[in-house]
């Protein structure tokens, strides 16, 4: 039996807007909601990589696919007015730490002003009942301590990407307090939450300067893998894990309103918070053409230790990770090998989605 908020009984016929639906996580989420019978509209830029999961899995089939920039308030107002979504899942962003260093202005503009425009469009149109803004585990003022961060820890962000996402958290808090306060829910009818997830893995991620895509690209080319921070510890999880949390959270907001508002962590269990080097070793055990490692130190700051406390999501939503890190890596490699083999990647992707849903 599927957990709360993950059944077709809830999602069938729901009008849902996903921003960033052409991205890696957005593509998985769009396919999932399609499979649950939701009426999905997507608003995004074109896919940022070639190839992309969006194109390979033909994610556009059966949805209202709209292209545009979050920095265009008029376009957001138009699509929300036209589609009248009941639920909004905001995933669109510039998602890369190192790209934030190269283009801080573009990163802040996309992430902060894009989120502000979305919130303002939702406020002006007035049809949305539940909104989940996806940020990142990097919104915390990371002190490199050993215990996991909880939702009420201080926000921060050393680099432009992390800082921009912390700004989005502050925007959400401000709009919730100013325009969607809990004590006036009967008047405005909107419940707003933010979701903070760890480092995600999965088939179809072709983004540059991400660990798994870089590893598979190097080994496919019969080259060693270059690592910048092999000792860095991250909260690894398959993309479907936090996506399940977003769906459960959205359903909770829709049905229970302000009780589910605020910030939520979605991270793996303690056993799956391991180092970059350990992840590569696990991958190498499954990849016969693995060609070793190179260490290339970077002068750009990246956090060395980051852990999340997901107690709120576990206790209130009933959410919990279903796949171990080894299972995540197995599914990621199987997807990649199927792609290399020329398989129908929509069928492969839906097959992995159904396998995950069977574990719920």
PDB file of N, CA and C in Angstrom, residues 78 105 209 218 222:
ATOM      1  N   UNK A  78       0.734  34.499 -16.788  1.00  0.00           N
ATOM      2  CA  UNK A  78      -0.081  33.956 -17.870  1.00  0.00           C
ATOM      3  C   UNK A  78      -0.313  32.459 -17.705  1.00  0.00           C
ATOM      4  N   UNK A 105      25.887  36.529 -10.707  1.00  0.00           N
ATOM      5  CA  UNK A 105      24.747  37.374 -11.033  1.00  0.00           C
ATOM      6  C   UNK A 105      23.612  36.555 -11.634  1.00  0.00           C
ATOM      7  N   UNK A 209      30.039  18.612 -13.813  1.00  0.00           N
ATOM      8  CA  UNK A 209      30.559  18.876 -12.471  1.00  0.00           C
ATOM      9  C   UNK A 209      29.667  18.305 -11.375  1.00  0.00           C
ATOM     10  N   UNK A 218      33.924   9.726 -17.649  1.00  0.00           N
ATOM     11  CA  UNK A 218      35.347   9.408 -17.682  1.00  0.00           C
ATOM     12  C   UNK A 218      35.570   7.932 -17.990  1.00  0.00           C
ATOM     13  N   UNK A 222      37.281   5.620 -21.118  1.00  0.00           N
ATOM     14  CA  UNK A 222      38.472   4.860 -20.710  1.00  0.00           C
ATOM     15  C   UNK A 222      39.529   5.762 -20.075  1.00  0.00           C
TER      16      UNK A 222
END
